[in-house]
Amino acid sequence: MPKFAANLNWLFTDLPMLERFDAASSAGFKAVEYMFPYDYDINHLAKKLEDLNLSQVLHNMPPGDWAAGDRGLGCLPDRVDEFRKSVGIAINAAKALNCPTVNCLSGIAPAGIDLALLEQTFVENLRYAASEFAKNDIHLVIEAINTRDMPGFYLTTSAQAFDIIEKVGSDNLTLQYDIYHMQVMEGDLANTLSENLHRIGHLQLADNPGRHEPGSGEINYPFLFRHIDKIGYKGWIGCEYKPAGDTLAGLGWMKI
């Protein structure tokens, strides 16, 4: 059975953020992930992880102004300086939290900008970020997100992501493969995982439709978990789903 990390932006959301760490630990999770640590006292987060013997396995780079609609800076030609500053911010947070992997969000593709320029910007930004993260023994991933949940997001399929990764040409860049997003966009989950395992650095899950827990929708998770074990994936799978009911009561899927 794979290893599961609680995504604290999606699970135990009836609790304040810092209490979600305790709830995840009490539920049996040994690792957590969440979108952004930057609005919290990093020392408090690190102490919480240490006290509960939890590993933080992922967070994202600063996304820009999330409240204003930003969903990352990676492909934005007019914000390269801001992106480069965000690399240092993300590195400092990851080092403080002993977080081995950081996700770079590509951002929303601006209207009227040539797609070739967006790709060039993203590739050059990733080349810089992957190098800086490597100097600090932190791995960089990128994530494709479905166009239904996040219209306009630049990076939307695994094929596009693998093409970007190849163009960047860094050993320190792989894909964060979100099973839910890729089921919506392309399906063929097992084959994609098998054929590209060497280019996948992190997994996340939810079922479809509804983005609820495994077993609530169309994805055959018992088969997929066996397949993930069979092909030799040793990393964590982030539980980035919206519980259909109470988080704790809905964790029975972890025993399938």
mmCIF file of C-alpha atoms in Angstrom:
data_model
loop_
_atom_site.group_PDB
_atom_site.id
_atom_site.type_symbol
_atom_site.label_atom_id
_atom_site.label_comp_id
_atom_site.label_asym_id
_atom_site.label_seq_id
_atom_site.Cartn_x
_atom_site.Cartn_y
_atom_site.Cartn_z
ATOM 1 C CA MET A 1 0.000 0.000 0.000
ATOM 2 C CA PRO A 2 1.391 3.466 -0.831
ATOM 3 C CA LYS A 3 2.236 6.102 1.785
ATOM 4 C CA PHE A 4 -0.359 8.835 2.255
ATOM 5 C CA ALA A 5 0.157 12.430 3.377
ATOM 6 C CA ALA A 6 -2.726 14.514 4.700
ATOM 7 C CA ASN A 7 -3.307 17.686 2.728
ATOM 8 C CA LEU A 8 -4.224 20.183 5.420
ATOM 9 C CA ASN A 9 -5.960 22.602 3.063
ATOM 10 C CA TRP A 10 -8.538 19.907 2.291
ATOM 11 C CA LEU A 11 -8.748 17.618 5.331
ATOM 12 C CA PHE A 12 -9.844 18.494 8.878
ATOM 13 C CA THR A 13 -11.020 21.905 7.688
ATOM 14 C CA ASP A 14 -13.403 22.301 10.606
ATOM 15 C CA LEU A 15 -10.296 23.031 12.707
ATOM 16 C CA PRO A 16 -7.899 25.989 12.720
ATOM 17 C CA MET A 17 -4.848 25.321 10.584
ATOM 18 C CA LEU A 18 -2.390 24.504 13.364
ATOM 19 C CA GLU A 19 -4.844 22.073 14.976
ATOM 20 C CA ARG A 20 -5.083 20.151 11.705
ATOM 21 C CA PHE A 21 -1.540 18.878 12.279
ATOM 22 C CA ASP A 22 -2.675 17.291 15.546
ATOM 23 C CA ALA A 23 -5.766 15.825 13.895
ATOM 24 C CA ALA A 24 -3.724 14.333 11.061
ATOM 25 C CA SER A 25 -1.280 12.774 13.518
ATOM 26 C CA SER A 26 -4.095 11.364 15.649
ATOM 27 C CA ALA A 27 -5.668 9.856 12.521
ATOM 28 C CA GLY A 28 -2.457 7.959 11.801
ATOM 29 C CA PHE A 29 -0.851 10.135 9.149
ATOM 30 C CA LYS A 30 2.942 10.339 9.301
ATOM 31 C CA ALA A 31 3.238 13.158 6.776
ATOM 32 C CA VAL A 32 1.421 16.304 5.734
ATOM 33 C CA GLU A 33 1.382 18.754 2.870
ATOM 34 C CA TYR A 34 -0.427 22.014 2.232
ATOM 35 C CA MET A 35 -0.391 24.812 -0.286
ATOM 36 C CA PHE A 36 1.500 27.673 1.343
ATOM 37 C CA PRO A 37 3.382 28.158 4.616
ATOM 38 C CA TYR A 38 4.060 31.861 4.075
ATOM 39 C CA ASP A 39 1.155 33.327 6.053
ATOM 40 C CA TYR A 40 2.166 31.465 9.208
ATOM 41 C CA ASP A 41 5.053 31.705 11.632
ATOM 42 C CA ILE A 42 7.514 29.229 10.123
ATOM 43 C CA ASN A 43 9.005 28.482 13.538
ATOM 44 C CA HIS A 44 5.565 27.539 14.879
ATOM 45 C CA LEU A 45 4.984 25.228 11.934
ATOM 46 C CA ALA A 46 8.392 23.607 12.351
ATOM 47 C CA LYS A 47 7.828 23.101 16.074
ATOM 48 C CA LYS A 48 4.428 21.526 15.414
ATOM 49 C CA LEU A 49 5.975 19.086 12.941
ATOM 50 C CA GLU A 50 8.759 18.209 15.374
ATOM 51 C CA ASP A 51 6.454 17.746 18.362
ATOM 52 C CA LEU A 52 4.163 15.410 16.417
ATOM 53 C CA ASN A 53 6.968 13.607 14.578
ATOM 54 C CA LEU A 54 5.353 14.529 11.273
ATOM 55 C CA SER A 55 7.172 14.990 7.991
ATOM 56 C CA GLN A 56 6.178 17.831 5.715
ATOM 57 C CA VAL A 57 6.556 16.476 2.198
ATOM 58 C CA LEU A 58 5.362 19.323 -0.039
ATOM 59 C CA HIS A 59 4.369 22.938 -0.287
ATOM 60 C CA ASN A 60 4.054 25.358 -3.194
ATOM 61 C CA MET A 61 6.148 28.327 -4.195
ATOM 62 C CA PRO A 62 4.540 31.722 -3.524
ATOM 63 C CA PRO A 63 1.725 32.106 -6.080
ATOM 64 C CA GLY A 64 1.563 35.884 -6.343
ATOM 65 C CA ASP A 65 -1.628 37.481 -5.051
ATOM 66 C CA TRP A 66 -3.972 34.513 -4.633
ATOM 67 C CA ALA A 67 -6.883 36.671 -3.460
ATOM 68 C CA ALA A 68 -6.580 38.770 -6.613
ATOM 69 C CA GLY A 69 -6.676 35.705 -8.847
ATOM 70 C CA ASP A 70 -3.009 34.793 -9.241
ATOM 71 C CA ARG A 71 -2.380 31.052 -9.479
ATOM 72 C CA GLY A 72 1.379 31.069 -9.773
ATOM 73 C CA LEU A 73 4.022 33.121 -11.540
ATOM 74 C CA GLY A 74 5.912 30.556 -13.592
ATOM 75 C CA CYS A 75 4.791 31.482 -17.109
ATOM 76 C CA LEU A 76 4.234 35.230 -16.671
ATOM 77 C CA PRO A 77 6.694 37.229 -18.805
ATOM 78 C CA ASP A 78 6.166 40.511 -16.942
ATOM 79 C CA ARG A 79 6.813 39.058 -13.470
ATOM 80 C CA VAL A 80 10.127 37.257 -13.838
ATOM 81 C CA ASP A 81 11.809 39.359 -11.144
ATOM 82 C CA GLU A 82 8.978 38.544 -8.722
ATOM 83 C CA PHE A 83 9.296 34.870 -9.612
ATOM 84 C CA ARG A 84 13.026 34.861 -8.895
ATOM 85 C CA LYS A 85 12.491 36.501 -5.523
ATOM 86 C CA SER A 86 9.855 33.890 -4.718
ATOM 87 C CA VAL A 87 12.416 31.130 -5.295
ATOM 88 C CA GLY A 88 14.467 32.358 -2.348
ATOM 89 C CA ILE A 89 11.364 32.694 -0.180
ATOM 90 C CA ALA A 90 10.323 29.122 -0.976
ATOM 91 C CA ILE A 91 13.815 27.770 -0.317
ATOM 92 C CA ASN A 92 13.981 29.421 3.097
ATOM 93 C CA ALA A 93 10.592 28.005 4.068
ATOM 94 C CA ALA A 94 11.412 24.507 2.828
ATOM 95 C CA LYS A 95 14.719 24.456 4.708
ATOM 96 C CA ALA A 96 13.040 25.574 7.934
ATOM 97 C CA LEU A 97 10.372 22.892 7.571
ATOM 98 C CA ASN A 98 12.702 20.138 6.317
ATOM 99 C CA CYS A 99 10.407 19.904 3.304
ATOM 100 C CA PRO A 100 12.152 18.003 0.490
ATOM 101 C CA THR A 101 9.887 18.992 -2.409
ATOM 102 C CA VAL A 102 8.394 22.285 -3.599
ATOM 103 C CA ASN A 103 5.802 22.741 -6.335
ATOM 104 C CA CYS A 104 5.974 25.570 -8.874
ATOM 105 C CA LEU A 105 2.569 26.671 -10.174
ATOM 106 C CA SER A 106 2.686 27.807 -13.797
ATOM 107 C CA GLY A 107 0.004 30.472 -13.401
ATOM 108 C CA ILE A 108 -2.950 31.597 -15.493
ATOM 109 C CA ALA A 109 -2.043 32.242 -19.127
ATOM 110 C CA PRO A 110 -2.538 35.973 -19.771
ATOM 111 C CA ALA A 111 -4.892 36.796 -22.623
ATOM 112 C CA GLY A 112 -3.255 37.980 -25.815
ATOM 113 C CA ILE A 113 0.246 36.738 -24.991
ATOM 114 C CA ASP A 114 1.890 34.432 -27.514
ATOM 115 C CA LEU A 115 1.984 30.850 -26.244
ATOM 116 C CA ALA A 116 5.597 30.483 -27.359
ATOM 117 C CA LEU A 117 6.576 33.372 -25.086
ATOM 118 C CA LEU A 118 4.709 31.822 -22.161
ATOM 119 C CA GLU A 119 6.521 28.533 -22.689
ATOM 120 C CA GLN A 120 9.887 30.241 -23.041
ATOM 121 C CA THR A 121 9.295 32.185 -19.818
ATOM 122 C CA PHE A 122 8.208 29.080 -17.943
ATOM 123 C CA VAL A 123 11.184 27.049 -19.160
ATOM 124 C CA GLU A 124 13.692 29.753 -18.265
ATOM 125 C CA ASN A 125 12.111 30.334 -14.856
ATOM 126 C CA LEU A 126 12.123 26.612 -14.119
ATOM 127 C CA ARG A 127 15.727 26.268 -15.237
ATOM 128 C CA TYR A 128 16.708 28.993 -12.757
ATOM 129 C CA ALA A 129 14.528 27.620 -9.947
ATOM 130 C CA ALA A 130 15.627 24.002 -10.401
ATOM 131 C CA SER A 131 19.258 25.062 -10.140
ATOM 132 C CA GLU A 132 18.693 27.164 -7.017
ATOM 133 C CA PHE A 133 16.668 24.448 -5.317
ATOM 134 C CA ALA A 134 19.323 21.852 -6.182
ATOM 135 C CA LYS A 135 21.941 23.923 -4.358
ATOM 136 C CA ASN A 136 19.824 23.446 -1.235
ATOM 137 C CA ASP A 137 18.964 19.750 -1.762
ATOM 138 C CA ILE A 138 15.308 20.552 -2.454
ATOM 139 C CA HIS A 139 13.471 18.966 -5.364
ATOM 140 C CA LEU A 140 11.268 21.005 -7.704
ATOM 141 C CA VAL A 141 8.047 19.750 -9.262
ATOM 142 C CA ILE A 142 5.427 21.240 -11.567
ATOM 143 C CA GLU A 143 1.729 20.375 -11.621
ATOM 144 C CA ALA A 144 -0.809 20.134 -14.436
ATOM 145 C CA ILE A 145 -4.301 21.236 -13.368
ATOM 146 C CA ASN A 146 -7.596 20.575 -15.134
ATOM 147 C CA THR A 147 -9.294 23.356 -17.063
ATOM 148 C CA ARG A 148 -12.676 22.812 -15.383
ATOM 149 C CA ASP A 149 -11.520 23.591 -11.844
ATOM 150 C CA MET A 150 -8.992 26.257 -12.836
ATOM 151 C CA PRO A 151 -9.898 27.812 -16.198
ATOM 152 C CA GLY A 152 -6.976 29.416 -17.985
ATOM 153 C CA PHE A 153 -4.252 27.609 -16.060
ATOM 154 C CA TYR A 154 -1.263 27.304 -18.373
ATOM 155 C CA LEU A 155 -0.132 23.755 -17.599
ATOM 156 C CA THR A 156 -2.983 21.310 -18.154
ATOM 157 C CA THR A 157 -1.765 17.856 -19.294
ATOM 158 C CA SER A 158 0.960 15.400 -18.433
ATOM 159 C CA ALA A 159 2.257 15.468 -22.020
ATOM 160 C CA GLN A 160 2.695 19.235 -21.881
ATOM 161 C CA ALA A 161 4.422 18.936 -18.509
ATOM 162 C CA PHE A 162 6.837 16.252 -19.720
ATOM 163 C CA ASP A 163 7.669 18.389 -22.759
ATOM 164 C CA ILE A 164 8.433 21.355 -20.481
ATOM 165 C CA ILE A 165 10.574 19.165 -18.228
ATOM 166 C CA GLU A 166 12.566 17.936 -21.215
ATOM 167 C CA LYS A 167 13.147 21.485 -22.440
ATOM 168 C CA VAL A 168 14.320 22.618 -18.995
ATOM 169 C CA GLY A 169 16.833 19.780 -18.985
ATOM 170 C CA SER A 170 17.377 19.557 -15.242
ATOM 171 C CA ASP A 171 17.670 16.414 -13.146
ATOM 172 C CA ASN A 172 16.067 18.424 -10.343
ATOM 173 C CA LEU A 173 12.666 18.862 -12.008
ATOM 174 C CA THR A 174 9.840 16.313 -12.250
ATOM 175 C CA LEU A 175 6.054 16.241 -12.398
ATOM 176 C CA GLN A 176 3.668 16.361 -9.484
ATOM 177 C CA TYR A 177 1.092 13.990 -10.975
ATOM 178 C CA ASP A 178 -2.359 14.678 -9.561
ATOM 179 C CA ILE A 179 -4.508 11.633 -10.284
ATOM 180 C CA TYR A 180 -7.751 13.606 -10.056
ATOM 181 C CA HIS A 181 -6.701 16.400 -12.401
ATOM 182 C CA MET A 182 -5.305 13.951 -14.938
ATOM 183 C CA GLN A 183 -8.403 11.738 -14.811
ATOM 184 C CA VAL A 184 -10.437 14.809 -15.773
ATOM 185 C CA MET A 185 -8.046 15.865 -18.542
ATOM 186 C CA GLU A 186 -6.842 12.620 -20.093
ATOM 187 C CA GLY A 187 -7.482 9.393 -18.174
ATOM 188 C CA ASP A 188 -5.129 6.474 -18.944
ATOM 189 C CA LEU A 189 -3.766 6.775 -15.435
ATOM 190 C CA ALA A 190 -1.993 3.439 -15.034
ATOM 191 C CA ASN A 191 -0.190 3.588 -18.365
ATOM 192 C CA THR A 192 0.913 7.166 -17.831
ATOM 193 C CA LEU A 193 2.317 6.303 -14.412
ATOM 194 C CA SER A 194 4.098 3.207 -15.699
ATOM 195 C CA GLU A 195 5.663 4.912 -18.693
ATOM 196 C CA ASN A 196 6.761 8.049 -16.881
ATOM 197 C CA LEU A 197 7.566 7.024 -13.325
ATOM 198 C CA HIS A 198 11.123 8.336 -13.700
ATOM 199 C CA ARG A 199 9.682 11.779 -14.446
ATOM 200 C CA ILE A 200 7.179 11.841 -11.559
ATOM 201 C CA GLY A 201 8.312 13.236 -8.218
ATOM 202 C CA HIS A 202 5.085 13.380 -6.224
ATOM 203 C CA LEU A 203 1.501 12.096 -6.448
ATOM 204 C CA GLN A 204 -1.792 13.513 -5.237
ATOM 205 C CA LEU A 205 -5.260 11.972 -5.272
ATOM 206 C CA ALA A 206 -8.992 12.546 -5.220
ATOM 207 C CA ASP A 207 -11.832 10.724 -6.929
ATOM 208 C CA ASN A 208 -13.958 12.006 -9.790
ATOM 209 C CA PRO A 209 -16.588 13.410 -10.007
ATOM 210 C CA GLY A 210 -16.852 15.562 -6.904
ATOM 211 C CA ARG A 211 -13.177 15.514 -5.884
ATOM 212 C CA HIS A 212 -14.068 13.408 -2.854
ATOM 213 C CA GLU A 213 -12.226 10.505 -1.223
ATOM 214 C CA PRO A 214 -11.193 7.356 -3.121
ATOM 215 C CA GLY A 215 -14.118 5.005 -3.592
ATOM 216 C CA SER A 216 -16.637 7.791 -4.088
ATOM 217 C CA GLY A 217 -16.368 7.973 -7.866
ATOM 218 C CA GLU A 218 -15.207 6.398 -11.089
ATOM 219 C CA ILE A 219 -11.497 5.793 -10.422
ATOM 220 C CA ASN A 220 -10.632 2.198 -9.529
ATOM 221 C CA TYR A 221 -8.379 3.052 -6.620
ATOM 222 C CA PRO A 222 -7.850 -0.492 -5.284
ATOM 223 C CA PHE A 223 -6.389 -1.421 -8.669
ATOM 224 C CA LEU A 224 -4.453 1.833 -8.952
ATOM 225 C CA PHE A 225 -2.852 1.489 -5.511
ATOM 226 C CA ARG A 226 -1.716 -2.037 -6.362
ATOM 227 C CA HIS A 227 -0.375 -0.745 -9.656
ATOM 228 C CA ILE A 228 1.524 2.101 -7.984
ATOM 229 C CA ASP A 229 3.146 -0.420 -5.635
ATOM 230 C CA LYS A 230 3.916 -2.760 -8.515
ATOM 231 C CA ILE A 231 5.736 -0.154 -10.611
ATOM 232 C CA GLY A 232 7.871 0.810 -7.627
ATOM 233 C CA TYR A 233 6.747 4.295 -6.625
ATOM 234 C CA LYS A 234 8.246 4.928 -3.177
ATOM 235 C CA GLY A 235 7.150 8.511 -2.553
ATOM 236 C CA TRP A 236 4.169 10.016 -0.795
ATOM 237 C CA ILE A 237 0.667 10.475 -2.157
ATOM 238 C CA GLY A 238 -0.973 13.671 -0.995
ATOM 239 C CA CYS A 239 -4.643 13.349 -0.039
ATOM 240 C CA GLU A 240 -5.910 16.486 -1.735
ATOM 241 C CA TYR A 241 -9.615 15.742 -1.704
ATOM 242 C CA LYS A 242 -12.792 17.265 -0.293
ATOM 243 C CA PRO A 243 -14.277 14.796 2.204
ATOM 244 C CA ALA A 244 -17.879 13.918 1.370
ATOM 245 C CA GLY A 245 -18.601 14.061 5.114
ATOM 246 C CA ASP A 246 -16.481 14.087 8.240
ATOM 247 C CA THR A 247 -12.779 13.727 7.438
ATOM 248 C CA LEU A 248 -12.054 11.108 10.081
ATOM 249 C CA ALA A 249 -15.135 9.019 9.348
ATOM 250 C CA GLY A 250 -14.243 8.977 5.672
ATOM 251 C CA LEU A 251 -10.746 7.509 6.015
ATOM 252 C CA GLY A 252 -11.847 3.907 5.594
ATOM 253 C CA TRP A 253 -10.613 3.988 1.989
ATOM 254 C CA MET A 254 -7.023 3.823 3.289
ATOM 255 C CA LYS A 255 -7.615 0.169 4.202
ATOM 256 C CA ILE A 256 -8.712 -0.965 0.724
#
